[in-house]
Amino acid sequence: MSKQAEFAVILKMNPMFADLGSDELQRIAGLCHTQQMAAGEVLFQKGDPGDALFGVRRGQIRIETGASDGSRLTLNFMGPGDLFGEVAVLDGQSRSADAAAGEATELFVLRREDFLAFLEREPKVAIKIIMLLCQRIRWQSERMEESMLQPLPVRLARRLCALAADFGSEVHISQEQLGVFVGAARESVNRQLQLWRKDGILDLQRGRILLNNLNKLTAVARNE
Amino acid sequence: MSKQAEFAVILKMNPMFADLGSDELQRIAGLCHTQQMAAGEVLFQKGDPGDALFGVRRGQIRIETGASDGSRLTLNFMGPGDLFGEVAVLDGQSRSADAAAGEATELFVLRREDFLAFLEREPKVAIKIIMLLCQRIRWQSERMEESMLQPLPVRLARRLCALAADFGSEVHISQEQLGVFVGAARESVNRQLQLWRKDGILDLQRGRILLNNLNKLTAVARNE
DNA sequence: AAAGATATGTGACTTATGGCACACTTCTCC
DNA sequence: GGAGAAGTGTGCCATAAGTCACATATCTTT
C-alpha cells in the first residue's frame, strides 16, 4: 500500500475526518510528508505554533506536560494509527503540551499551510470540516457537563476502557497519572482499583494494570 | 441605522463572529431577514432541524425544555442583542431545546442555506469560521473541565454574573432553576445565597435576586 | 549490596454537597 | 376568601472524595 493510501486510512479512522468521502481523503493524504524520529527526540514543545497534524505510522509519541513541581506527567501515548494535532492544523494556535518520541518513530505530517490552501481551493470540503467541528462542539458540550458530574468509578472505568482500546488488556500507566486523567486524587484512584481487584475485574502491578474483565468495566462506564 | 448595520453590530458582539472583518460582517448581515413574533408564539421545538441563526432585535425569547416529570424548565432567556443558534446554522443539527417568545419580539433571522451558499462563494471566510470554531473547541475543553471542578460558590457567582450581564442587577429566576443551571441542589443554592445576603452582596425575593454588589460577586467568580 | 527514588496500599480525619423532612410564605385559581 | 400549589429557609444526616500521615514494596544507581 502506498504511503498516501496508508495515511488516508488513518485519517478515515479519526472521527474528525471519517465523514469525508474517500476521494477527498485521498487528496488530503496526497498533501502529506513523512518524518523519522529517533527515540527521545522532541517533536514539539508547549508554546510552539501548531503548524501541522501528525499521524503515527510506527513507533510511539508521548504527549507530556511539565508539572508545576518540575516533574513530568504523561498525558497520553499515541501509537500506530493514532492522529494528533487535528485542531492545531486548522487554527494554528500554540501547542498546549510537549510531544516527544518514546521510541524510534515514523510520522505522517500534514502541514497547516498545505491544508489551508487545499481548503481554500475546495470550499465544499471546508464546509464539511465546519460541520464536523460543530458536531465536535455539540459532543463536547453534551459529554463534558455530564462526564464531570459522574462519580469517580464511572470516570475511571471510562478512562480505562479508552486506554484498553489503544493498548489492549495490559495498560502501562501509574495510578498517579490515572488520577490526573480523571481529575481525582491518587489515593481515591487506588481505593477504587483495589475494590475492582477484589472483584477480579483487574490485577495491579507496579506501573501496570491488567484488565481481566473488560465487560464488567464497560458496564460500570455506562453507569448502570 | 439600517436593519443590516444593526444586525452587523449584534454579530460583532458575539465571540463567534467578533474576529471577522467589518466588511465581511456587513455582507453576512446583508443575508438576514426579520421576523415578528407575538407573546407566547413558538419559534422552534426540540427536534426541529436547525435551519437558522437568530438575533433578538427587541423583546425576549425563552429557551426551555420539557423536564422528565412534565414540568418546564427555562434554560435561558435571550434579550435584545443576544444571538442564538450559531452552531445550528452551521451544521443543521436538530434543536436540543424549545424556544418561544416571552413577549412581543422582533428577530433577525439568518437562514442556513443563505449562509452556507455565502461560505461556498467565500472560502476565506469559511476558513476564518473554521478557526473560530477551533478556538471555541479549545476554550470549551479548557473551561469545561476546570469549571465543573470549581466549588459551588464559584459556579454560582459565574452564573449570576452572566445573568446580570443580560438583565441588569435584578435577575428574575427561581432558586430551583438556578440549581439546574449550575448543576447543584436547590438547598445548596439557597444556603450559598443566604451567606451572600448576610454580606449584603445581594437581596432575595420570591423568584427574584437583586445584585447589590456585582464587584464582590465577580471577585468570587474569579476564585480569588 | 546499600541508598535513595518512585510507586503503591491504607487508615484517620475533614469538607463539600446531596437528599430528606418540614415549616413558612406567597401566589393563583375557583 | 379558602385551598392548594409553588417557592423558600433550615436543620440533620449520609456519602463521596480530598488530604495527611505513614507503611511497604519495588526499581535504579552507584
Short mmCIF file of C-alpha atoms (C1' of nucleotides) in Angstrom, two decimals:
data_model
loop_
_atom_site.label_atom_id
_atom_site.label_comp_id
_atom_site.label_asym_id
_atom_site.label_seq_id
_atom_site.Cartn_x
_atom_site.Cartn_y
_atom_site.Cartn_z
CA MET A 1 0.00 0.00 0.00
CA SER A 2 1.33 3.45 -0.85
CA LYS A 3 2.16 5.90 1.89
CA GLN A 4 -0.66 8.08 0.67
CA ALA A 5 -3.24 5.32 0.84
CA GLU A 6 -1.96 4.35 4.27
CA PHE A 7 -2.38 7.89 5.55
CA ALA A 8 -5.86 8.07 4.06
CA VAL A 9 -6.79 5.00 6.12
CA ILE A 10 -5.52 6.63 9.29
CA LEU A 11 -7.44 9.81 8.56
CA LYS A 12 -10.56 7.79 7.90
CA MET A 13 -10.36 6.21 11.35
CA ASN A 14 -10.44 9.59 13.05
CA PRO A 15 -13.95 10.90 13.74
CA MET A 16 -12.85 14.30 12.56
CA PHE A 17 -12.31 13.06 9.01
CA ALA A 18 -14.43 9.91 9.00
CA ASP A 19 -17.34 11.51 7.19
CA LEU A 20 -15.33 12.87 4.29
CA GLY A 21 -15.58 10.99 1.02
CA SER A 22 -12.72 8.66 0.15
CA ASP A 23 -11.96 10.81 -2.87
CA GLU A 24 -11.47 13.85 -0.65
CA LEU A 25 -9.43 11.84 1.84
CA GLN A 26 -7.11 10.65 -0.90
CA ARG A 27 -6.47 14.19 -1.99
CA ILE A 28 -5.80 15.32 1.57
CA ALA A 29 -3.50 12.35 2.11
CA GLY A 30 -1.66 13.41 -1.03
CA LEU A 31 -0.54 16.55 0.80
CA CYS A 32 1.32 14.62 3.47
CA HIS A 33 5.01 14.14 4.14
CA THR A 34 6.74 11.65 6.40
CA GLN A 35 9.24 12.26 9.15
CA GLN A 36 11.61 9.94 11.02
CA MET A 37 12.31 10.40 14.70
CA ALA A 38 14.86 8.78 16.99
CA ALA A 39 13.88 7.63 20.48
CA GLY A 40 13.71 10.59 22.84
CA GLU A 41 13.71 13.19 20.08
CA VAL A 42 11.40 16.14 20.75
CA LEU A 43 8.64 16.75 18.20
CA PHE A 44 7.31 20.00 19.63
CA GLN A 45 7.13 21.83 22.91
CA LYS A 46 4.42 23.67 24.72
CA GLY A 47 4.07 27.10 23.16
CA ASP A 48 5.32 26.13 19.70
CA PRO A 49 2.98 27.21 16.91
CA GLY A 50 0.65 24.41 15.87
CA ASP A 51 1.73 24.19 12.28
CA ALA A 52 0.93 20.58 11.47
CA LEU A 53 -1.16 17.50 12.11
CA PHE A 54 0.63 14.24 12.81
CA GLY A 55 -0.26 10.59 12.37
CA VAL A 56 1.85 7.81 13.86
CA ARG A 57 2.94 5.28 11.23
CA ARG A 58 5.10 3.23 13.57
CA GLY A 59 6.63 3.79 16.99
CA GLN A 60 5.20 5.85 19.83
CA ILE A 61 4.80 9.52 20.70
CA ARG A 62 4.30 10.67 24.27
CA ILE A 63 2.28 13.77 24.97
CA GLU A 64 3.52 15.17 28.25
CA THR A 65 3.49 18.31 30.27
CA GLY A 66 5.91 19.82 32.76
CA ALA A 67 4.05 19.93 36.06
CA SER A 68 4.45 22.89 38.38
CA ASP A 69 6.75 20.93 40.69
CA GLY A 70 9.15 20.27 37.82
CA SER A 71 8.19 16.63 37.35
CA ARG A 72 6.80 15.43 34.04
CA LEU A 73 3.42 13.88 33.61
CA THR A 74 2.49 11.86 30.56
CA LEU A 75 -0.90 12.97 29.34
CA ASN A 76 -1.25 10.49 26.53
CA PHE A 77 0.52 7.92 24.38
CA MET A 78 -0.03 7.91 20.64
CA GLY A 79 0.59 4.59 18.92
CA PRO A 80 0.49 3.48 15.27
CA GLY A 81 -2.70 4.69 13.62
CA ASP A 82 -3.27 7.48 16.09
CA LEU A 83 -3.70 11.05 14.91
CA PHE A 84 -2.98 14.19 16.90
CA GLY A 85 -2.99 17.93 16.31
CA GLU A 86 -6.23 17.93 14.31
CA VAL A 87 -7.31 21.19 15.88
CA ALA A 88 -3.88 22.82 15.70
CA VAL A 89 -3.63 22.19 11.96
CA LEU A 90 -6.79 24.17 11.49
CA ASP A 91 -6.32 27.10 13.82
CA GLY A 92 -2.55 27.26 14.20
CA GLN A 93 -2.74 28.06 17.91
CA SER A 94 0.25 27.15 20.01
CA ARG A 95 0.69 23.65 21.39
CA SER A 96 -0.69 23.11 24.85
CA ALA A 97 1.74 20.30 25.78
CA ASP A 98 5.06 18.76 24.78
CA ALA A 99 5.48 15.80 22.45
CA ALA A 100 8.48 13.51 22.14
CA ALA A 101 9.18 10.13 20.59
CA GLY A 102 9.10 7.30 23.13
CA GLU A 103 10.96 5.06 20.67
CA ALA A 104 12.11 5.20 17.05
CA THR A 105 9.10 6.55 15.24
CA GLU A 106 7.87 7.37 11.77
CA LEU A 107 5.23 10.05 11.39
CA PHE A 108 2.88 11.27 8.74
CA VAL A 109 2.92 15.07 8.65
CA LEU A 110 0.21 17.24 7.18
CA ARG A 111 1.38 20.83 7.20
CA ARG A 112 -1.04 23.57 8.07
CA GLU A 113 -0.25 25.80 5.10
CA ASP A 114 -0.81 22.92 2.69
CA PHE A 115 -4.09 22.01 4.30
CA LEU A 116 -5.41 25.56 4.38
CA ALA A 117 -4.50 26.12 0.74
CA PHE A 118 -6.39 22.94 -0.07
CA LEU A 119 -9.45 24.12 1.84
CA GLU A 120 -9.38 27.42 0.01
CA ARG A 121 -9.40 25.61 -3.33
CA GLU A 122 -12.17 23.29 -2.15
CA PRO A 123 -14.79 25.29 -0.23
CA LYS A 124 -17.12 22.30 -0.14
CA VAL A 125 -14.59 20.41 1.93
CA ALA A 126 -14.16 23.46 4.14
CA ILE A 127 -17.88 23.44 4.79
CA LYS A 128 -17.76 19.76 5.65
CA ILE A 129 -14.97 20.47 8.09
CA ILE A 130 -17.12 23.19 9.60
CA MET A 131 -19.93 20.73 10.13
CA LEU A 132 -17.57 18.23 11.71
CA LEU A 133 -16.24 20.86 14.08
CA CYS A 134 -19.81 21.72 15.02
CA GLN A 135 -20.53 18.11 15.79
CA ARG A 136 -17.49 18.08 18.00
CA ILE A 137 -18.65 21.19 19.80
CA ARG A 138 -22.04 19.64 20.43
CA TRP A 139 -20.48 16.37 21.50
CA GLN A 140 -18.15 18.18 23.85
CA SER A 141 -20.82 20.28 25.49
CA GLU A 142 -23.04 17.25 25.96
CA ARG A 143 -20.35 14.93 27.24
CA MET A 144 -18.27 17.31 29.31
CA GLU A 145 -21.04 18.59 31.51
CA GLU A 146 -22.34 15.10 32.02
CA SER A 147 -18.96 13.49 32.36
CA MET A 148 -17.56 15.59 35.18
CA LEU A 149 -20.72 15.07 37.16
CA GLN A 150 -20.32 11.32 37.07
CA PRO A 151 -18.96 9.65 40.20
CA LEU A 152 -15.32 8.64 40.22
CA PRO A 153 -15.82 4.92 39.46
CA VAL A 154 -17.60 5.80 36.22
CA ARG A 155 -14.97 8.29 35.11
CA LEU A 156 -12.22 5.84 35.99
CA ALA A 157 -13.87 2.95 34.17
CA ARG A 158 -14.33 5.12 31.08
CA ARG A 159 -10.71 6.13 31.04
CA LEU A 160 -9.52 2.56 31.50
CA CYS A 161 -11.72 1.37 28.66
CA ALA A 162 -10.32 4.11 26.44
CA LEU A 163 -6.78 3.10 27.31
CA ALA A 164 -7.63 -0.55 26.72
CA ALA A 165 -8.81 0.35 23.22
CA ASP A 166 -5.33 1.70 22.50
CA PHE A 167 -3.13 -0.77 24.38
CA GLY A 168 -5.10 -3.93 24.90
CA SER A 169 -5.70 -5.52 28.27
CA GLU A 170 -2.33 -4.54 29.72
CA VAL A 171 -2.30 -0.83 30.39
CA HIS A 172 1.05 0.65 31.32
CA ILE A 173 0.25 3.66 33.49
CA SER A 174 0.84 4.77 37.05
CA GLN A 175 -2.05 5.38 39.40
CA GLU A 176 -0.78 8.92 39.81
CA GLN A 177 -1.14 9.63 36.10
CA LEU A 178 -4.51 7.92 36.06
CA GLY A 179 -5.54 10.34 38.78
CA VAL A 180 -4.54 13.28 36.60
CA PHE A 181 -6.53 11.85 33.71
CA VAL A 182 -9.78 11.54 35.62
CA GLY A 183 -9.31 14.57 37.86
CA ALA A 184 -9.08 12.72 41.15
CA ALA A 185 -6.61 12.14 43.97
CA ARG A 186 -4.18 9.24 43.62
CA GLU A 187 -5.47 7.70 46.82
CA SER A 188 -9.06 7.69 45.59
CA VAL A 189 -7.93 6.02 42.37
CA ASN A 190 -6.07 3.40 44.36
CA ARG A 191 -9.01 2.63 46.59
CA GLN A 192 -11.35 2.14 43.64
CA LEU A 193 -8.81 -0.07 41.85
CA GLN A 194 -8.50 -2.19 44.99
CA LEU A 195 -12.25 -2.77 45.02
CA TRP A 196 -12.16 -3.88 41.42
CA ARG A 197 -9.20 -6.12 42.10
CA LYS A 198 -11.16 -7.87 44.83
CA ASP A 199 -13.93 -8.46 42.28
CA GLY A 200 -11.38 -9.97 39.89
CA ILE A 201 -12.08 -7.28 37.30
CA LEU A 202 -8.40 -6.37 37.12
CA ASP A 203 -4.96 -7.01 38.54
CA LEU A 204 -2.44 -4.46 39.72
CA GLN A 205 1.29 -4.32 39.33
CA ARG A 206 3.75 -1.52 39.73
CA GLY A 207 3.03 0.92 36.90
CA ARG A 208 0.69 -1.51 35.20
CA ILE A 209 -2.93 -2.51 35.22
CA LEU A 210 -4.19 -5.80 33.78
CA LEU A 211 -7.79 -5.69 32.65
CA ASN A 212 -9.25 -9.19 33.13
CA ASN A 213 -12.86 -8.35 32.57
CA LEU A 214 -13.43 -5.50 30.19
CA ASN A 215 -17.13 -6.30 30.01
CA LYS A 216 -17.76 -5.51 33.65
CA LEU A 217 -15.70 -2.39 33.30
CA THR A 218 -17.70 -1.10 30.34
CA ALA A 219 -20.82 -1.86 32.33
CA VAL A 220 -19.57 0.49 35.06
CA ALA A 221 -18.60 3.02 32.41
CA ARG A 222 -22.20 3.04 31.20
CA ASN A 223 -23.23 3.82 34.77
CA GLU A 224 -25.85 1.11 35.11
CA MET B 1 -29.25 52.80 11.44
CA SER B 2 -30.32 50.30 8.80
CA LYS B 3 -31.50 46.87 9.81
CA GLN B 4 -28.44 45.43 8.17
CA ALA B 5 -26.00 47.61 10.07
CA GLU B 6 -27.88 46.84 13.28
CA PHE B 7 -27.55 43.11 12.71
CA ALA B 8 -23.86 43.51 11.91
CA VAL B 9 -23.39 45.13 15.32
CA ILE B 10 -25.12 42.22 17.04
CA LEU B 11 -22.98 39.71 15.16
CA LYS B 12 -19.89 41.65 16.09
CA MET B 13 -20.71 41.36 19.77
CA ASN B 14 -20.78 37.58 19.59
CA PRO B 15 -17.40 35.94 20.09
CA MET B 16 -18.16 33.60 17.24
CA PHE B 17 -18.17 36.46 14.73
CA ALA B 18 -16.19 39.10 16.59
CA ASP B 19 -12.97 38.45 14.74
CA LEU B 20 -14.42 38.75 11.26
CA GLY B 21 -13.71 41.97 9.39
CA SER B 22 -16.46 44.56 9.34
CA ASP B 23 -16.66 44.21 5.59
CA GLU B 24 -17.38 40.51 5.91
CA LEU B 25 -19.86 41.13 8.71
CA GLN B 26 -21.74 43.64 6.58
CA ARG B 27 -22.07 41.11 3.81
CA ILE B 28 -23.26 38.42 6.20
CA ALA B 29 -25.71 40.85 7.75
CA GLY B 30 -26.98 41.56 4.25
CA LEU B 31 -28.28 37.99 4.10
CA CYS B 32 -30.61 38.46 7.05
CA HIS B 33 -34.37 38.72 7.27
CA THR B 34 -36.53 39.88 10.15
CA GLN B 35 -39.41 38.11 11.80
CA GLN B 36 -42.15 39.35 14.15
CA MET B 37 -43.42 37.19 16.98
CA ALA B 38 -46.37 37.61 19.32
CA ALA B 39 -46.04 36.86 23.03
CA GLY B 40 -46.14 33.11 23.63
CA GLU B 41 -45.59 32.20 19.98
CA VAL B 42 -43.32 29.18 19.49
CA LEU B 43 -40.15 29.75 17.45
CA PHE B 44 -38.96 26.15 17.30
CA GLN B 45 -39.26 22.94 19.25
CA LYS B 46 -36.82 20.31 20.34
CA GLY B 47 -36.06 18.08 17.37
CA ASP B 48 -36.79 20.68 14.69
CA PRO B 49 -33.99 21.00 12.14
CA GLY B 50 -31.63 23.83 12.99
CA ASP B 51 -32.10 25.83 9.84
CA ALA B 52 -31.32 29.35 11.03
CA LEU B 53 -29.48 31.60 13.42
CA PHE B 54 -31.47 34.19 15.36
CA GLY B 55 -30.64 37.54 16.90
CA VAL B 56 -33.07 39.32 19.19
CA ARG B 57 -33.80 42.87 18.00
CA ARG B 58 -36.39 43.63 20.67
CA GLY B 59 -38.43 41.53 23.08
CA GLN B 60 -37.45 38.27 24.72
CA ILE B 61 -37.07 34.64 23.74
CA ARG B 62 -37.12 31.86 26.32
CA ILE B 63 -35.15 28.71 25.73
CA GLU B 64 -36.84 25.94 27.65
CA THR B 65 -37.03 22.23 27.86
CA GLY B 66 -39.74 19.82 28.92
CA ALA B 67 -38.40 18.07 32.02
CA SER B 68 -38.94 14.36 32.55
CA ASP B 69 -41.69 15.00 35.09
CA GLY B 70 -43.63 17.02 32.55
CA SER B 71 -42.83 20.41 34.05
CA ARG B 72 -41.00 23.02 32.02
CA LEU B 73 -37.64 24.45 32.95
CA THR B 74 -36.33 27.66 31.45
CA LEU B 75 -32.73 27.11 30.39
CA ASN B 76 -32.03 30.62 29.24
CA PHE B 77 -33.51 33.99 28.36
CA MET B 78 -32.34 35.82 25.27
CA GLY B 79 -32.78 39.59 25.31
CA PRO B 80 -32.13 42.33 22.73
CA GLY B 81 -28.66 41.93 21.24
CA ASP B 82 -28.40 38.25 22.07
CA LEU B 83 -27.65 35.71 19.38
CA PHE B 84 -28.58 32.05 19.44
CA GLY B 85 -28.35 29.08 17.09
CA GLU B 86 -24.81 29.89 15.88
CA VAL B 87 -23.89 26.24 15.80
CA ALA B 88 -27.18 25.08 14.32
CA VAL B 89 -26.87 27.48 11.40
CA LEU B 90 -23.59 25.81 10.50
CA ASP B 91 -24.33 22.14 10.99
CA GLY B 92 -28.11 21.99 10.66
CA GLN B 93 -28.48 19.51 13.50
CA SER B 94 -31.81 19.39 15.26
CA ARG B 95 -32.60 21.79 18.07
CA SER B 96 -31.85 20.50 21.53
CA ALA B 97 -34.47 22.61 23.32
CA ASP B 98 -37.63 24.60 22.69
CA ALA B 99 -37.78 28.34 22.07
CA ALA B 100 -40.77 30.65 22.45
CA ALA B 101 -41.33 34.38 22.65
CA GLY B 102 -41.78 35.62 26.22
CA GLU B 103 -43.27 38.86 24.91
CA ALA B 104 -43.81 40.56 21.56
CA THR B 105 -40.49 40.12 19.84
CA GLU B 106 -38.66 41.04 16.66
CA LEU B 107 -35.91 38.76 15.44
CA PHE B 108 -33.12 38.87 12.94
CA VAL B 109 -33.02 35.61 11.00
CA LEU B 110 -30.02 34.31 9.10
CA ARG B 111 -31.05 31.22 7.18
CA ARG B 112 -28.72 28.29 6.98
CA GLU B 113 -28.92 27.84 3.23
CA ASP B 114 -28.10 31.50 2.64
CA PHE B 115 -25.16 31.37 4.97
CA LEU B 116 -23.73 28.15 3.51
CA ALA B 117 -24.03 29.49 -0.03
CA PHE B 118 -22.15 32.57 1.13
CA LEU B 119 -19.39 30.46 2.68
CA GLU B 120 -19.05 28.49 -0.52
CA ARG B 121 -18.57 31.69 -2.51
CA GLU B 122 -16.10 33.00 0.08
CA PRO B 123 -13.76 30.20 1.17
CA LYS B 124 -11.59 32.66 3.06
CA VAL B 125 -14.50 33.41 5.36
CA ALA B 126 -15.16 29.69 5.69
CA ILE B 127 -11.60 29.21 6.85
CA LYS B 128 -11.99 32.02 9.36
CA ILE B 129 -15.10 30.33 10.67
CA ILE B 130 -13.12 27.11 10.98
CA MET B 131 -10.53 28.89 13.07
CA LEU B 132 -13.21 30.40 15.27
CA LEU B 133 -14.80 27.01 15.81
CA CYS B 134 -11.40 25.63 16.76
CA GLN B 135 -10.96 28.39 19.29
CA ARG B 136 -14.32 27.50 20.71
CA ILE B 137 -13.35 23.84 20.95
CA ARG B 138 -10.17 24.76 22.79
CA TRP B 139 -11.98 27.18 25.03
CA GLN B 140 -14.62 24.60 25.81
CA SER B 141 -12.20 21.86 26.68
CA GLU B 142 -10.20 24.19 28.88
CA ARG B 143 -13.13 25.80 30.63
CA MET B 144 -15.45 22.85 30.99
CA GLU B 145 -13.02 20.61 32.76
CA GLU B 146 -11.99 23.42 35.00
CA SER B 147 -15.43 24.83 35.51
CA MET B 148 -17.14 21.74 36.85
CA LEU B 149 -14.30 21.22 39.27
CA GLN B 150 -14.84 24.63 40.81
CA PRO B 151 -16.68 24.74 44.12
CA LEU B 152 -20.31 25.68 44.10
CA PRO B 153 -19.89 29.34 45.16
CA VAL B 154 -17.67 29.99 42.15
CA ARG B 155 -20.02 28.32 39.69
CA LEU B 156 -22.97 30.14 41.20
CA ALA B 157 -21.25 33.52 41.13
CA ARG B 158 -20.31 33.00 37.49
CA ARG B 159 -23.82 32.17 36.51
CA LEU B 160 -25.24 35.16 38.38
CA CYS B 161 -22.75 37.48 36.72
CA ALA B 162 -23.71 36.09 33.32
CA LEU B 163 -27.37 36.64 34.08
CA ALA B 164 -26.63 40.15 35.35
CA ALA B 165 -24.93 40.95 32.06
CA ASP B 166 -28.19 40.17 30.29
CA PHE B 167 -30.75 41.51 32.73
CA GLY B 168 -29.05 44.04 34.93
CA SER B 169 -29.00 43.89 38.71
CA GLU B 170 -32.47 42.39 39.06
CA VAL B 171 -32.40 38.78 37.96
CA HIS B 172 -35.76 37.08 37.68
CA ILE B 173 -35.13 33.40 38.33
CA SER B 174 -36.14 30.78 40.87
CA GLN B 175 -33.54 29.14 43.04
CA GLU B 176 -34.63 25.81 41.62
CA GLN B 177 -33.75 26.88 38.09
CA LEU B 178 -30.51 28.37 39.28
CA GLY B 179 -29.72 24.95 40.71
CA VAL B 180 -30.30 23.36 37.31
CA PHE B 181 -28.03 25.95 35.70
CA VAL B 182 -25.07 25.30 37.95
CA GLY B 183 -25.68 21.61 38.49
CA ALA B 184 -26.40 21.76 42.19
CA ALA B 185 -29.24 21.03 44.60
CA ARG B 186 -31.73 23.78 45.31
CA GLU B 187 -30.91 23.64 49.00
CA SER B 188 -27.22 24.19 48.39
CA VAL B 189 -28.01 27.14 46.16
CA ASN B 190 -30.23 28.61 48.84
CA ARG B 191 -27.63 28.24 51.57
CA GLN B 192 -24.98 30.00 49.50
CA LEU B 193 -27.37 32.80 48.58
CA GLN B 194 -28.18 33.26 52.28
CA LEU B 195 -24.50 33.71 53.06
CA TRP B 196 -24.17 36.35 50.37
CA ARG B 197 -27.32 38.07 51.60
CA LYS B 198 -25.80 38.36 55.06
CA ASP B 199 -22.77 40.01 53.44
CA GLY B 200 -25.05 42.47 51.68
CA ILE B 201 -23.92 41.24 48.27
CA LEU B 202 -27.49 40.57 47.21
CA ASP B 203 -31.12 40.53 48.30
CA LEU B 204 -33.62 37.75 47.84
CA GLN B 205 -37.26 37.88 46.92
CA ARG B 206 -39.64 35.24 45.71
CA GLY B 207 -38.43 34.32 42.21
CA ARG B 208 -36.01 37.22 42.10
CA ILE B 209 -32.47 38.07 43.08
CA LEU B 210 -31.20 41.63 43.46
CA LEU B 211 -27.48 42.00 42.91
CA ASN B 212 -26.27 44.87 45.08
CA ASN B 213 -22.57 44.34 44.72
CA LEU B 214 -21.57 42.88 41.42
CA ASN B 215 -17.92 43.61 42.12
CA LYS B 216 -17.71 41.23 45.04
CA LEU B 217 -19.58 38.65 43.03
CA THR B 218 -17.16 38.83 40.12
CA ALA B 219 -14.34 38.53 42.65
CA VAL B 220 -15.82 35.23 43.82
CA ALA B 221 -16.33 34.17 40.20
CA ARG B 222 -12.62 34.66 39.59
CA ASN B 223 -12.00 32.33 42.52
CA GLU B 224 -9.55 34.54 44.41
"C1'" DA C 1 24.60 -4.53 48.46
"C1'" DA C 2 23.25 -0.05 50.20
"C1'" DA C 3 20.70 4.09 49.49
"C1'" DG C 4 17.67 6.81 47.57
"C1'" DA C 5 13.85 7.47 44.47
"C1'" DT C 6 9.45 6.14 42.96
"C1'" DA C 7 5.08 3.67 43.27
"C1'" DT C 8 1.61 1.60 45.92
"C1'" DG C 9 -1.57 0.45 49.99
"C1'" DT C 10 -4.32 2.01 53.90
"C1'" DG C 11 -6.19 4.30 57.99
"C1'" DA C 12 -8.00 8.63 60.12
"C1'" DC C 13 -9.91 12.86 59.55
"C1'" DT C 14 -12.19 16.85 57.12
"C1'" DT C 15 -15.08 19.04 53.97
"C1'" DA C 16 -18.48 19.86 50.46
"C1'" DT C 17 -22.59 18.60 48.81
"C1'" DG C 18 -26.76 15.87 48.25
"C1'" DG C 19 -31.12 14.50 49.99
"C1'" DC C 20 -34.93 14.22 53.31
"C1'" DA C 21 -38.11 16.43 56.31
"C1'" DC C 22 -40.72 20.02 57.47
"C1'" DA C 23 -42.09 24.88 58.46
"C1'" DC C 24 -43.29 29.03 56.48
"C1'" DT C 25 -44.63 32.35 52.92
"C1'" DT C 26 -46.53 33.96 48.80
"C1'" DC C 27 -49.07 33.33 44.62
"C1'" DT C 28 -53.14 31.53 41.87
"C1'" DC C 29 -57.40 29.89 40.94
"C1'" DC C 30 -62.03 28.51 41.93
"C1'" DG D 1 -61.58 34.05 50.99
"C1'" DG D 2 -60.10 29.33 51.20
"C1'" DA D 3 -57.38 25.58 49.26
"C1'" DG D 4 -53.74 24.12 47.12
"C1'" DA D 5 -49.55 24.88 44.51
"C1'" DA D 6 -45.08 26.81 44.16
"C1'" DG D 7 -41.19 28.95 46.09
"C1'" DT D 8 -38.22 29.48 50.01
"C1'" DG D 9 -35.48 28.79 54.63
"C1'" DT D 10 -33.16 25.47 57.64
"C1'" DG D 11 -31.83 21.53 60.49
"C1'" DC D 12 -29.98 16.89 60.25
"C1'" DC D 13 -27.59 13.12 58.46
"C1'" DA D 14 -25.27 10.29 54.80
"C1'" DT D 15 -21.81 9.95 51.48
"C1'" DA D 16 -18.07 10.84 48.25
"C1'" DA D 17 -13.84 12.46 47.82
"C1'" DG D 18 -9.75 15.16 49.21
"C1'" DT D 19 -5.85 15.44 52.40
"C1'" DC D 20 -2.42 13.94 55.57
"C1'" DA D 21 0.37 10.52 57.52
"C1'" DC D 22 2.87 6.71 57.24
"C1'" DA D 23 3.97 1.81 56.00
"C1'" DT D 24 5.58 -1.10 52.29
"C1'" DA D 25 7.26 -2.51 48.12
"C1'" DT D 26 9.79 -2.11 44.01
"C1'" DC D 27 13.09 -0.07 40.91
"C1'" DT D 28 17.81 2.44 39.92
"C1'" DT D 29 22.14 3.99 40.65
"C1'" DT D 30 26.40 3.80 42.45
#
